[in-house]
Short mmCIF file of C-alpha atoms and ligand atoms in Angstrom, two decimals:
data_model
loop_
_atom_site.label_atom_id
_atom_site.label_comp_id
_atom_site.label_asym_id
_atom_site.label_seq_id
_atom_site.Cartn_x
_atom_site.Cartn_y
_atom_site.Cartn_z
CA MET V 1 -17.60 -46.54 29.48
CA SER V 2 -17.06 -43.46 27.28
CA LEU V 3 -14.10 -41.16 28.09
CA ALA V 4 -14.26 -37.33 28.42
CA PRO V 5 -12.76 -35.32 25.53
CA LEU V 6 -9.86 -34.36 27.88
CA ALA V 7 -8.88 -38.05 28.17
CA ARG V 8 -9.21 -38.65 24.56
CA ILE V 9 -6.85 -35.90 23.31
CA PRO V 10 -4.62 -37.19 20.55
CA LYS V 11 -1.49 -38.69 22.25
CA ALA V 12 1.41 -41.10 21.62
CA GLU V 13 1.96 -44.12 23.90
CA LEU V 14 5.66 -44.69 24.37
CA HIS V 15 5.73 -46.97 27.28
CA LEU V 16 3.55 -50.09 26.56
CA HIS V 17 4.49 -53.71 27.02
CA ILE V 18 2.36 -55.70 24.46
CA GLU V 19 2.39 -58.66 26.84
CA GLY V 20 0.92 -56.39 29.47
CA THR V 21 -2.17 -55.86 27.36
CA LEU V 22 -3.28 -59.49 27.76
CA GLU V 23 -6.76 -59.21 29.31
CA PRO V 24 -8.25 -62.09 31.21
CA GLU V 25 -10.90 -62.70 28.43
CA LEU V 26 -8.25 -63.04 25.76
CA ALA V 27 -5.98 -65.23 28.01
CA PHE V 28 -8.76 -67.69 28.43
CA ALA V 29 -9.67 -67.56 24.80
CA LEU V 30 -6.07 -68.23 23.60
CA ALA V 31 -5.68 -70.74 26.44
CA ALA V 32 -8.72 -72.76 25.04
CA ARG V 33 -7.48 -72.41 21.40
CA ASN V 34 -4.06 -73.77 22.43
CA GLY V 35 -5.21 -76.52 24.72
CA ILE V 36 -3.71 -74.94 27.84
CA THR V 37 -5.27 -75.11 31.18
CA LEU V 38 -4.71 -71.89 33.32
CA PRO V 39 -4.59 -72.24 37.13
CA TYR V 40 -7.73 -69.96 37.56
CA ALA V 41 -11.25 -70.97 37.53
CA ASP V 42 -12.41 -68.13 35.33
CA THR V 43 -11.79 -64.57 34.39
CA GLU V 44 -13.02 -63.15 37.70
CA ALA V 45 -10.64 -65.37 39.64
CA LEU V 46 -7.79 -64.32 37.49
CA ARG V 47 -8.70 -60.58 37.96
CA LYS V 48 -8.47 -61.08 41.63
CA ALA V 49 -4.88 -62.23 41.03
CA TYR V 50 -4.06 -58.81 39.69
CA LEU V 51 -3.67 -57.38 43.11
CA PHE V 52 0.13 -57.04 43.41
CA THR V 53 2.28 -56.16 46.28
CA ASP V 54 5.35 -55.05 44.31
CA LEU V 55 7.16 -55.32 41.02
CA GLN V 56 8.12 -59.00 41.48
CA SER V 57 4.59 -60.22 42.41
CA PHE V 58 3.26 -58.67 39.14
CA LEU V 59 6.18 -60.16 37.12
CA ASP V 60 5.36 -63.61 38.39
CA LEU V 61 1.90 -63.50 37.17
CA TYR V 62 2.83 -61.77 33.93
CA TYR V 63 5.31 -64.49 32.89
CA GLU V 64 2.80 -67.23 34.04
CA LEU V 65 0.17 -65.88 31.74
CA MET V 66 2.50 -65.66 28.70
CA ALA V 67 2.10 -69.36 28.40
CA VAL V 68 -1.17 -68.76 26.24
CA LEU V 69 0.88 -66.97 23.53
CA LEU V 70 2.23 -69.58 21.24
CA THR V 71 1.55 -68.86 17.51
CA GLU V 72 1.78 -65.95 15.07
CA ASP V 73 -2.04 -65.71 15.32
CA ASP V 74 -1.90 -65.30 18.94
CA PHE V 75 0.52 -62.46 18.93
CA GLU V 76 -1.50 -60.77 16.11
CA ALA V 77 -4.68 -61.12 18.08
CA LEU V 78 -2.93 -59.69 21.18
CA ALA V 79 -1.49 -56.58 19.30
CA ASP V 80 -4.78 -56.07 17.30
CA ALA V 81 -6.84 -56.06 20.51
CA TYR V 82 -4.52 -53.47 22.09
CA LEU V 83 -4.52 -51.22 19.09
CA ALA V 84 -8.33 -51.15 18.88
CA ARG V 85 -8.56 -50.21 22.48
CA ALA V 86 -5.75 -47.66 22.24
CA ALA V 87 -7.53 -45.94 19.33
CA GLU V 88 -10.73 -45.51 21.45
CA GLN V 89 -8.40 -43.82 24.02
CA GLY V 90 -7.00 -41.20 21.70
CA VAL V 91 -3.77 -42.93 20.91
CA ARG V 92 -2.55 -41.92 17.49
CA HIS V 93 0.84 -43.34 17.62
CA ALA V 94 2.23 -46.32 19.67
CA GLU V 95 5.80 -47.48 20.21
CA ILE V 96 5.26 -50.96 21.53
CA PHE V 97 7.67 -52.92 23.67
CA PHE V 98 7.97 -56.74 23.44
CA ASP V 99 9.97 -59.13 25.51
CA PRO V 100 11.55 -61.88 23.10
CA GLN V 101 13.35 -63.75 25.84
CA ALA V 102 10.03 -64.40 27.67
CA HIS V 103 8.93 -66.27 24.61
CA THR V 104 12.16 -67.90 23.50
CA ALA V 105 12.65 -69.35 27.00
CA ARG V 106 9.25 -71.13 26.39
CA GLY V 107 10.27 -72.50 23.04
CA VAL V 108 8.47 -69.86 20.98
CA ALA V 109 10.73 -68.53 18.20
CA LEU V 110 11.60 -64.82 17.92
CA GLY V 111 10.32 -64.95 14.38
CA THR V 112 6.90 -66.11 15.40
CA VAL V 113 6.56 -63.19 17.90
CA VAL V 114 7.79 -60.53 15.39
CA GLU V 115 5.85 -61.97 12.47
CA GLY V 116 2.58 -62.08 14.38
CA LEU V 117 2.91 -58.61 15.95
CA SER V 118 3.93 -57.14 12.60
CA ARG V 119 0.83 -58.42 11.08
CA ALA V 120 -1.26 -56.38 13.40
CA LEU V 121 0.98 -53.35 13.30
CA ALA V 122 1.17 -53.33 9.42
CA ARG V 123 -2.48 -52.59 9.13
CA SER V 124 -2.91 -50.52 12.23
CA GLU V 125 -2.93 -47.15 10.57
CA GLU V 126 -5.59 -48.24 8.13
CA ARG V 127 -7.73 -50.18 10.44
CA HIS V 128 -7.37 -48.19 13.83
CA GLY V 129 -5.75 -44.93 12.77
CA VAL V 130 -2.75 -45.63 14.96
CA SER V 131 0.81 -45.52 13.68
CA THR V 132 3.27 -47.82 15.29
CA LYS V 133 6.89 -48.62 16.04
CA LEU V 134 8.26 -51.90 17.66
CA ILE V 135 10.86 -51.90 20.40
CA LEU V 136 12.68 -54.97 21.41
CA CYS V 137 13.39 -55.16 25.21
CA PHE V 138 15.92 -57.27 26.95
CA LEU V 139 15.11 -58.86 30.36
CA ARG V 140 17.60 -57.15 32.64
CA ASP V 141 17.40 -60.00 35.29
CA LEU V 142 18.81 -62.49 32.64
CA PRO V 143 22.54 -62.43 31.75
CA ALA V 144 23.95 -59.91 29.32
CA GLU V 145 24.97 -62.87 27.10
CA SER V 146 21.32 -63.75 26.56
CA ALA V 147 20.51 -60.14 25.54
CA MET V 148 23.33 -60.34 23.02
CA GLU V 149 22.02 -63.61 21.64
CA THR V 150 18.58 -62.09 21.40
CA LEU V 151 19.96 -59.01 19.44
CA GLU V 152 21.84 -61.45 17.13
CA ALA V 153 18.58 -63.45 16.57
CA ALA V 154 16.66 -60.26 15.83
CA LYS V 155 18.99 -59.32 12.92
CA PRO V 156 16.65 -60.70 10.09
CA TYR V 157 13.79 -58.57 11.54
CA LEU V 158 15.46 -55.19 12.02
CA ASP V 159 13.35 -53.63 9.31
CA ARG V 160 10.53 -53.85 11.72
CA ILE V 161 12.28 -52.83 14.97
CA VAL V 162 13.03 -49.26 15.64
CA GLY V 163 15.06 -49.74 18.79
CA VAL V 164 15.97 -51.57 21.91
CA GLY V 165 14.80 -51.30 25.54
CA LEU V 166 15.54 -52.81 29.00
CA ASP V 167 12.83 -54.01 31.33
CA SER V 168 11.88 -56.39 34.14
CA ALA V 169 13.39 -56.51 37.56
CA GLU V 170 15.47 -53.45 38.05
CA VAL V 171 17.13 -53.46 41.49
CA GLY V 172 20.44 -55.43 41.32
CA ASN V 173 20.51 -55.33 37.57
CA PRO V 174 22.03 -51.96 36.66
CA ALA V 175 22.19 -50.69 33.14
CA SER V 176 25.98 -51.07 33.00
CA LYS V 177 25.48 -54.83 32.76
CA PHE V 178 24.32 -54.22 29.26
CA ARG V 179 26.92 -51.85 27.96
CA GLU V 180 28.13 -54.20 25.19
CA VAL V 181 24.72 -55.14 24.01
CA TYR V 182 23.69 -51.52 23.74
CA ALA V 183 26.89 -50.58 21.90
CA ALA V 184 26.12 -53.47 19.49
CA ALA V 185 22.55 -52.23 19.01
CA ASP V 186 23.74 -48.60 18.41
CA ALA V 187 26.15 -49.94 15.75
CA LEU V 188 23.06 -51.49 14.01
CA GLY V 189 21.39 -48.15 13.92
CA LEU V 190 18.76 -48.96 16.69
CA ARG V 191 17.23 -46.35 19.01
CA LYS V 192 17.99 -46.84 22.63
CA VAL V 193 15.66 -46.56 25.68
CA ALA V 194 15.86 -48.29 29.07
CA HIS V 195 13.68 -48.63 32.23
CA ALA V 196 15.48 -46.86 34.92
CA GLY V 197 14.49 -45.21 38.29
CA GLU V 198 11.35 -47.13 38.56
CA GLU V 199 12.26 -48.98 41.80
CA GLY V 200 15.99 -48.29 41.36
CA ASP V 201 17.67 -45.11 42.77
CA PRO V 202 18.97 -42.28 40.63
CA SER V 203 22.23 -44.03 39.96
CA TYR V 204 20.24 -46.41 37.68
CA VAL V 205 19.20 -43.41 35.58
CA TRP V 206 22.60 -41.88 35.37
CA GLU V 207 24.01 -45.27 34.02
CA ALA V 208 21.17 -45.50 31.51
CA LEU V 209 22.16 -42.05 30.25
CA ASP V 210 25.97 -42.30 30.50
CA VAL V 211 26.67 -46.06 30.01
CA LEU V 212 23.94 -47.02 27.57
CA GLY V 213 23.45 -43.68 25.90
CA VAL V 214 19.58 -43.85 26.07
CA GLU V 215 17.45 -41.11 24.29
CA ARG V 216 14.50 -41.68 26.48
CA VAL V 217 14.19 -42.90 30.16
CA ASP V 218 11.28 -45.26 30.79
CA HIS V 219 9.80 -44.35 34.26
CA GLY V 220 12.63 -42.16 35.64
CA LEU V 221 10.34 -41.56 38.57
CA ARG V 222 13.06 -41.53 41.18
CA SER V 223 15.08 -38.85 39.20
CA MET V 224 13.54 -36.26 41.41
CA GLU V 225 15.73 -37.38 44.38
CA ASP V 226 18.89 -36.02 42.61
CA PRO V 227 18.87 -32.41 41.63
CA GLU V 228 21.86 -32.79 39.50
CA LEU V 229 20.07 -35.50 37.58
CA VAL V 230 17.14 -33.43 37.14
CA ALA V 231 19.25 -30.67 35.72
CA ARG V 232 20.90 -32.97 33.28
CA LEU V 233 17.55 -34.40 32.02
CA VAL V 234 16.18 -30.86 31.65
CA ARG V 235 19.22 -29.57 29.87
CA ASP V 236 19.28 -32.41 27.33
CA ARG V 237 15.52 -32.63 27.15
CA VAL V 238 15.51 -36.28 27.81
CA PRO V 239 11.93 -37.55 27.66
CA LEU V 240 10.55 -39.54 30.69
CA THR V 241 7.85 -42.05 29.96
CA LEU V 242 6.05 -42.14 33.34
CA CYS V 243 3.34 -44.65 34.24
CA PRO V 244 1.40 -43.29 37.07
CA LEU V 245 -1.28 -46.15 37.37
CA SER V 246 1.59 -48.69 37.32
CA ASN V 247 3.45 -46.86 40.22
CA VAL V 248 0.36 -47.02 42.37
CA ARG V 249 -0.40 -50.63 41.49
CA LEU V 250 3.09 -51.74 42.26
CA ARG V 251 3.18 -49.64 45.49
CA THR V 252 6.12 -47.38 44.41
CA ILE V 253 3.56 -44.64 45.25
CA GLU V 254 0.89 -45.04 47.66
CA VAL V 255 -1.87 -43.16 46.20
CA LEU V 256 -2.15 -41.41 42.74
CA GLU V 257 -2.58 -38.02 44.61
CA ASP V 258 1.03 -38.33 45.90
CA HIS V 259 2.51 -38.72 42.40
CA PRO V 260 5.33 -36.33 41.61
CA LEU V 261 4.15 -35.71 38.15
CA PRO V 262 3.22 -32.00 38.64
CA ALA V 263 6.33 -31.25 40.38
CA MET V 264 8.27 -33.01 37.50
CA MET V 265 6.72 -30.88 34.97
CA ASP V 266 7.33 -27.78 37.13
CA ALA V 267 10.94 -28.74 37.23
CA GLY V 268 10.96 -28.56 33.39
CA LEU V 269 11.19 -32.28 32.79
CA LEU V 270 9.91 -33.54 29.44
CA CYS V 271 7.09 -35.78 30.93
CA THR V 272 4.88 -38.13 29.16
CA VAL V 273 2.23 -40.30 30.65
CA ASN V 274 1.76 -43.84 29.60
CA SER V 275 -0.11 -47.09 30.63
CA ASP V 276 2.85 -49.56 30.98
CA ASP V 277 0.81 -52.85 31.34
CA PRO V 278 -2.78 -51.67 31.02
CA ALA V 279 -4.45 -55.06 31.48
CA TYR V 280 -2.80 -55.40 34.74
CA PHE V 281 -2.75 -51.83 36.11
CA GLY V 282 -6.22 -50.68 35.69
CA GLY V 283 -6.20 -48.45 32.75
CA TYR V 284 -5.23 -47.60 29.04
CA ALA V 285 -3.72 -44.42 27.90
CA GLY V 286 -6.86 -42.27 27.99
CA ASP V 287 -7.85 -43.74 31.37
CA THR V 288 -4.57 -42.73 32.73
CA PHE V 289 -4.89 -39.14 31.23
CA HIS V 290 -8.30 -39.04 33.00
CA ALA V 291 -6.84 -40.44 36.33
CA VAL V 292 -3.98 -38.02 36.55
CA HIS V 293 -6.22 -34.98 35.58
CA GLU V 294 -8.59 -35.97 38.37
CA ALA V 295 -6.08 -36.86 41.07
CA LEU V 296 -3.38 -34.22 40.47
CA ALA V 297 -5.64 -31.31 39.47
CA LEU V 298 -3.75 -30.79 36.31
CA ASP V 299 -5.54 -28.15 34.25
CA PRO V 300 -6.47 -28.73 30.56
CA GLU V 301 -3.49 -26.80 29.27
CA ARG V 302 -1.21 -29.09 31.29
CA MET V 303 -2.89 -32.07 29.85
CA ARG V 304 -2.41 -30.61 26.42
CA GLU V 305 1.38 -30.20 27.29
CA LEU V 306 1.50 -34.02 28.06
CA ALA V 307 -0.06 -34.86 24.83
CA ARG V 308 2.30 -32.51 22.95
CA ASN V 309 5.33 -33.96 24.88
CA SER V 310 4.34 -37.57 23.85
CA PHE V 311 4.69 -36.71 20.17
CA GLU V 312 7.81 -34.75 20.57
CA ALA V 313 9.39 -37.79 22.47
CA ALA V 314 8.33 -40.26 19.82
CA PHE V 315 10.59 -41.67 17.34
CA LEU V 316 8.92 -39.90 14.49
CA ASP V 317 11.86 -38.39 12.90
CA GLY V 318 13.46 -41.03 10.89
CA SER V 319 11.57 -40.31 7.63
CA GLU V 320 9.60 -37.65 5.82
CA GLU V 321 6.53 -39.69 6.24
CA ASP V 322 7.09 -39.87 10.03
CA GLU V 323 7.79 -36.19 10.32
CA ALA V 324 4.57 -35.54 8.45
CA ARG V 325 2.70 -37.67 10.96
CA ARG V 326 4.20 -35.87 13.87
CA ALA V 327 3.36 -32.40 12.37
CA ARG V 328 -0.31 -33.67 11.78
CA TYR V 329 -0.59 -35.11 15.28
CA LEU V 330 0.91 -31.97 17.03
CA ALA V 331 -1.51 -29.76 15.06
CA ASP V 332 -4.46 -31.99 16.26
CA VAL V 333 -3.29 -31.60 19.82
CA GLU V 334 -3.29 -27.79 19.64
CA ALA V 335 -6.65 -27.80 17.87
CA TRP V 336 -8.19 -30.21 20.39
CA GLU V 337 -11.26 -28.81 22.35
CA PHE V 338 -11.79 -29.93 25.78
ZN1 ZN E 1 7.48 -50.84 31.81
#
């Protein structure tokens, strides 16, 4: 399937869980390599399991399939497959989440995960034309102490990690639970983002901003329920990394046509559009651009705005090299012809 030019516009992907890029074919290949038997007859049977009813039903399968990821080679293969696919979809820069605790809990060392992913990321710009950053996410349904231990264990690898995030089951696990961990991450010079307002109400977004001091809010979908929160996000130009296909697959939004993205853009919010867990949610970054363009009748200039926003919201401000990348990407967005 080839994507239309509008879907292939240069873009940054800022909300992407590398574990969520595990396609059934790769899952079976890695399972065979590692002598693991998956409880599905074949890739078709596994695809059928990808029909979720809510966030938790997705998370159950997501963690089950991670069992196939054991070695540095596995993590390298996973990241390389994503980057190749992302490049075809117009992604020029990717800030990639990973969930160390999902692996250390299975006996896979954090070093194995980081070294494996880093191998693919290190040659991504040359091989795929995609620059990258890595963001370490804490699982919010685990205790804060576990997050602190993870941050401690990550210290030898901080040269390869740009920031920290917070993901997994949101409701009942507010951002304030991670106040100390985020303060410690901040002291280490790490950038801060967090999932908030995906299933949780606007109070989760307020806490991410005021207690954790995040620079970007991942999802932030339910912010629209609180006009004061919208005003704050607009005033501070806090980027939101929206994931419309994920919202539909996890039933936060019934149909894509009902997605508040246009209203959020009209409200002046700095919106970006991302794929979240593309192997599970039915589309990569370009597919997502295509889908929102079709379903929400966003005209080409609004699509260009989304692409521009993605580079503005990216952590491409830490070095002269990154600033030059951003300038180049933004120029390409402006010059892009639909
Ligand atoms: Zn996410």
